[in-house]
Coordinates of C-alpha atoms in Angstrom, one line a residue:
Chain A
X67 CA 19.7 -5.1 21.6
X68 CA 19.4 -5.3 17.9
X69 CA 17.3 -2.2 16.7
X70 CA 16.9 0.3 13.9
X71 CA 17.0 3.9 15.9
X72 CA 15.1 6.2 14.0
X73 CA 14.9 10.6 15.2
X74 CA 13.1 12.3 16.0
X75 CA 10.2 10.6 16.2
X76 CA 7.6 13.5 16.1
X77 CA 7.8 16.6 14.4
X78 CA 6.0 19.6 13.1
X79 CA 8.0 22.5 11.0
X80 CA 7.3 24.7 8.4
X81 CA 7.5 24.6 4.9
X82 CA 11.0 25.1 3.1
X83 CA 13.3 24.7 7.0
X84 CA 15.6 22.0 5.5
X85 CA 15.6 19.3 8.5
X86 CA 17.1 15.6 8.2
X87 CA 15.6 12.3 9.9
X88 CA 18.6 10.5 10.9
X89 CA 18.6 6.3 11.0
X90 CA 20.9 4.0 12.4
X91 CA 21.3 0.3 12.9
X92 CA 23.5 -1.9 15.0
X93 CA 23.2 -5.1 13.1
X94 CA 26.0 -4.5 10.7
X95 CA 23.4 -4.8 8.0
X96 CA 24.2 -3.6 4.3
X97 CA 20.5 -2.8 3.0
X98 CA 19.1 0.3 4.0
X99 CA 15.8 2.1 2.9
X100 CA 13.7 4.7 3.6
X101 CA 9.9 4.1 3.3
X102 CA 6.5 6.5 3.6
X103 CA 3.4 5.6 5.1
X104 CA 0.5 7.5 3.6
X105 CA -3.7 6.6 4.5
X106 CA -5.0 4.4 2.0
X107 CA -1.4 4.1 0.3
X108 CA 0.4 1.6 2.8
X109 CA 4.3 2.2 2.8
X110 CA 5.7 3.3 -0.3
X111 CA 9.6 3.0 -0.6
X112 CA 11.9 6.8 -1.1
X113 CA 15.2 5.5 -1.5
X114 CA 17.5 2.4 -0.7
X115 CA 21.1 2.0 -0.2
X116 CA 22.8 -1.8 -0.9
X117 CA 26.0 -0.5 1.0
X118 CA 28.6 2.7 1.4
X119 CA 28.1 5.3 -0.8
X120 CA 25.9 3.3 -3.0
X121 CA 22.2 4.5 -2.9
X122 CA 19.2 4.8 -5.4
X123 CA 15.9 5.8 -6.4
X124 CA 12.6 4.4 -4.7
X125 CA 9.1 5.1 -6.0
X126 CA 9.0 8.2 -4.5
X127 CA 11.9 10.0 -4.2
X128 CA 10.7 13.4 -5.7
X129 CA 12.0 16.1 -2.7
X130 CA 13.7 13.8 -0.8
X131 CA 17.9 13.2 -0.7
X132 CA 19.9 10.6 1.2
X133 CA 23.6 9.9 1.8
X134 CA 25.2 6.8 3.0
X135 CA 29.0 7.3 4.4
X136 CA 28.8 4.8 7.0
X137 CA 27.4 1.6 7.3
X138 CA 25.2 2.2 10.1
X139 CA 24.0 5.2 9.4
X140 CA 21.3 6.1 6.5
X141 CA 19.8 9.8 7.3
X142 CA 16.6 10.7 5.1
X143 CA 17.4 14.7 4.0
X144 CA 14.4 16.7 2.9
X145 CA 16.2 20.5 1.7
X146 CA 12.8 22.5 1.4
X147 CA 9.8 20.2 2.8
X148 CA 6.6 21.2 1.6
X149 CA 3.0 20.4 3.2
X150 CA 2.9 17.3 1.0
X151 CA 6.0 15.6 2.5
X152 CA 3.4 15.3 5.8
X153 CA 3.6 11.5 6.7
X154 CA 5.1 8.6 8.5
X155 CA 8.5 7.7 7.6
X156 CA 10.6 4.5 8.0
X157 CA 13.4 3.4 8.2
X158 CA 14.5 0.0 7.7
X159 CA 17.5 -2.3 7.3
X160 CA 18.4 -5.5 6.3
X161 CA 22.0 -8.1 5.8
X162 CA 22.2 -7.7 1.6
X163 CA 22.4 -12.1 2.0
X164 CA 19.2 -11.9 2.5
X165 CA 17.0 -10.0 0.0
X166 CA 15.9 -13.1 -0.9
X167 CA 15.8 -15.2 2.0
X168 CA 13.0 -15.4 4.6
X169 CA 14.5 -13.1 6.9
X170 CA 12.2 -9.6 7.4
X171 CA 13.6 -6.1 7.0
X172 CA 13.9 -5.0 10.6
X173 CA 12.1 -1.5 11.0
X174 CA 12.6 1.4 13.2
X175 CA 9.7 2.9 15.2
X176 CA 9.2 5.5 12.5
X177 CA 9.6 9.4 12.2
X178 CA 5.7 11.3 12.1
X179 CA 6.8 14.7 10.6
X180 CA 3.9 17.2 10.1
X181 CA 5.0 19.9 7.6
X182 CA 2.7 23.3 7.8
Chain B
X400 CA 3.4 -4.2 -11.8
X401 CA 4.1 -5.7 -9.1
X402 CA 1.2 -5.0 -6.8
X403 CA -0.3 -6.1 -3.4
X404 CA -4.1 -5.9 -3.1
X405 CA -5.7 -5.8 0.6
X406 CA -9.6 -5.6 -0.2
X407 CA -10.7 -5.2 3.6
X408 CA -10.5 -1.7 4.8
X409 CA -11.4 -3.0 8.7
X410 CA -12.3 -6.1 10.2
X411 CA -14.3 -7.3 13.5
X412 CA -13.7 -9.9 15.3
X413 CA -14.9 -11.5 18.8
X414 CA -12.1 -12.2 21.3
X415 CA -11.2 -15.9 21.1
X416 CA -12.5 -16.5 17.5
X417 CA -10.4 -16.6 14.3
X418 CA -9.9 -14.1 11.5
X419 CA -8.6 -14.4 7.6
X420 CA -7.1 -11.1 6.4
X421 CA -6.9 -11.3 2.6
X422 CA -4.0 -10.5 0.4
X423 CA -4.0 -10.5 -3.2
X424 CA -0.3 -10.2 -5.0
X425 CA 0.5 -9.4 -8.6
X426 CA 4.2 -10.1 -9.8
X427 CA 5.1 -11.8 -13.2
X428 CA 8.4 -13.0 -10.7
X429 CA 8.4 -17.0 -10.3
X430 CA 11.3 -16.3 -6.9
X431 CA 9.0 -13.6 -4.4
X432 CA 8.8 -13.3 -0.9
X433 CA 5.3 -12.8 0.8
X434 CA 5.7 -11.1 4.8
X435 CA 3.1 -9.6 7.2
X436 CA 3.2 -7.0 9.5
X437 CA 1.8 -5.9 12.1
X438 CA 1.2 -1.6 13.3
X439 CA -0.4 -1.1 16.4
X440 CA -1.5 2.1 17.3
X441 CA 1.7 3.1 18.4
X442 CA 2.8 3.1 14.9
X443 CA 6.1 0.5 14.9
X444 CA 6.3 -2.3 12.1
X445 CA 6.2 -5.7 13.8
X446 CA 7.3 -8.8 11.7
X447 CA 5.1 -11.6 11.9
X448 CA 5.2 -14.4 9.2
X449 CA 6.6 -15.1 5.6
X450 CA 6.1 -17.4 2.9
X451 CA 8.2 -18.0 -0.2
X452 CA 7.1 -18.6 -3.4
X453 CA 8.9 -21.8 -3.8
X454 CA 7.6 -23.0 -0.4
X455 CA 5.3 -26.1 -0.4
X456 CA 3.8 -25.6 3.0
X457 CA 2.0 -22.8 4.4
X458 CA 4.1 -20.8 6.8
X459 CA 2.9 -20.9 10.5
X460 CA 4.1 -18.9 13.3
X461 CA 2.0 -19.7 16.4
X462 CA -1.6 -18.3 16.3
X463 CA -0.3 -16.9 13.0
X464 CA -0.8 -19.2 9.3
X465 CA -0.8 -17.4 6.2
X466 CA -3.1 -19.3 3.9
X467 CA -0.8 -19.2 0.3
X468 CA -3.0 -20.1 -2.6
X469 CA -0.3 -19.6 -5.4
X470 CA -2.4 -20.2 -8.4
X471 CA -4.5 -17.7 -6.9
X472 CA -1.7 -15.4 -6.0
X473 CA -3.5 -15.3 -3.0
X474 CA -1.7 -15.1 0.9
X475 CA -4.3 -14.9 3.1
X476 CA -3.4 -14.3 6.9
X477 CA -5.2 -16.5 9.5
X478 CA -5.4 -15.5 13.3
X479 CA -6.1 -18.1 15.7
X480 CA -8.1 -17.2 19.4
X481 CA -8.0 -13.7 18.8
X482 CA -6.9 -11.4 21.6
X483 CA -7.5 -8.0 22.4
X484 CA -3.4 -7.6 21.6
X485 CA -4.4 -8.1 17.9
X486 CA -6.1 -5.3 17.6
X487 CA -4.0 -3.2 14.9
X488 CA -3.3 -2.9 11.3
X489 CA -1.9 -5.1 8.9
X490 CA 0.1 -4.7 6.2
X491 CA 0.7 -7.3 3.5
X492 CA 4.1 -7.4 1.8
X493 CA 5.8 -8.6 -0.9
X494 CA 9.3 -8.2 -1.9
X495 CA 10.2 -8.5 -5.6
X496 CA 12.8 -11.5 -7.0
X497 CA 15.1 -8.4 -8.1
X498 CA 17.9 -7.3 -5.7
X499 CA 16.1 -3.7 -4.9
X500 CA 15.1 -5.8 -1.8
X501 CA 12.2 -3.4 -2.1
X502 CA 8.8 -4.4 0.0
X503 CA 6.0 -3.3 -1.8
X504 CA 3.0 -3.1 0.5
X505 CA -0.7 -3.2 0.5
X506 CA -3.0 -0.6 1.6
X507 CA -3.6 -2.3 5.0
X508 CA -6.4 -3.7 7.1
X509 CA -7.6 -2.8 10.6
X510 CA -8.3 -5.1 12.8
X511 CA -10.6 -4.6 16.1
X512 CA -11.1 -7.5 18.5
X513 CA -14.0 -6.8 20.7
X514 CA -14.3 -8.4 24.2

């Protein structure tokens, strides 16, 4: 089945424990971004990656690092979270053919990470 | 700025009837992509519908039509016979004509369908 496997998907730490949302796709897809959900805010984008070892800046990146070695695999690193960082994170991927076709970024079932 | 502007914090509607969700966009791009998804209360992104800019007809997708008034930069989603199912938020999307392949999304609008 073609998914975007996002973990964990709940979880509550403490400020400054470095911890690391991993994401991974089966689809073979080249695009992959992170996004934040925030109330009131709808989903803001934190970094994107077009392929290996090529990734850049979203709209809110502040905090927030990413690495892409693989193809499949995109993990969202946050080295000292603080009690802002509290949200609903995304993943999502996409073929890099189709960034301007009609075909949807497929999303994972997102990460909720409370950070106290 | 590209912007997406959802004016309807939460919507009613009775089981069976129809519902317009309204999307406002902002982008000085003439190529854009317009998308709608759907977040139940279990919290996963669900794909439902897209419309290009260069498309001449509105896109439909069973009891989903988006209503795409380009002059207006409006793209309106339409719900048909409304089922309890539907009850969730919305989020209206639109990715920009650069290669970021970015979604920039608006602030969402719940939807309750009462029995």
């Amino acid at each position: 089945e073609a998914q975007v496997t996002q973990n964990p998907r709940y979880l509550i730490t403490v400020t400054g424990k470095k911890l690391t949302v991993t994401c991974s796709q089966n689809m073979n897809h080249e695009y992959m971004s992170w996004y934040r959900q925030d109330p009131g805010l709808g989903l803001r984008q934190i970094y994107y990656s077009m392929n290996v070892e090529v990734t850049d800046k979203g709209d809110v990146p502040e905090g927030y690092k990413v690495s892409r070695k693989e193809k499949r695999n995109f993990p969202l690193i946050l080295e000292s979270p603080s009690p802002n960082q509290t949200s609903l994170y995304f993943c999502a991927s996409s073929l890099l053919g189709t960034l301007r076709s009609n075909q949807p970024q497929h999303f994972g079932d997102g990460t909720r990470l409370s950070i106290l | 700025a590209q912007k997406i502007t959802q004016t309807q914090p939460g919507m009613f509607v009775q089981e069976k009837e129809a519902v317009t969700l309204d999307c406002t966009y902002d982008t000085s791009d003439q190529s854009y992509g317009l998308f709608w998804y759907k977040q139940p209360s279990s919290g996963e992104m669900i794909f439902l519908i897209y419309q290009g800019s260069y498309d001449e007809q509105n896109a439909t997708e069973g009891r989903y039509s988006l209503n795409f008034q380009k002059a207006r930069k409006s793209a309106n989603l339409v719900i048909s016979a409304s089922q309890l199912g539907d009850s969730a938020m919305y989020f209206c999307a639109m990715r920009e004509g650069s290669n970021t392949g970015k979604l920039i999304f608006g602030q969402g609008t719940t939807l309750q369908v009462k029995p």
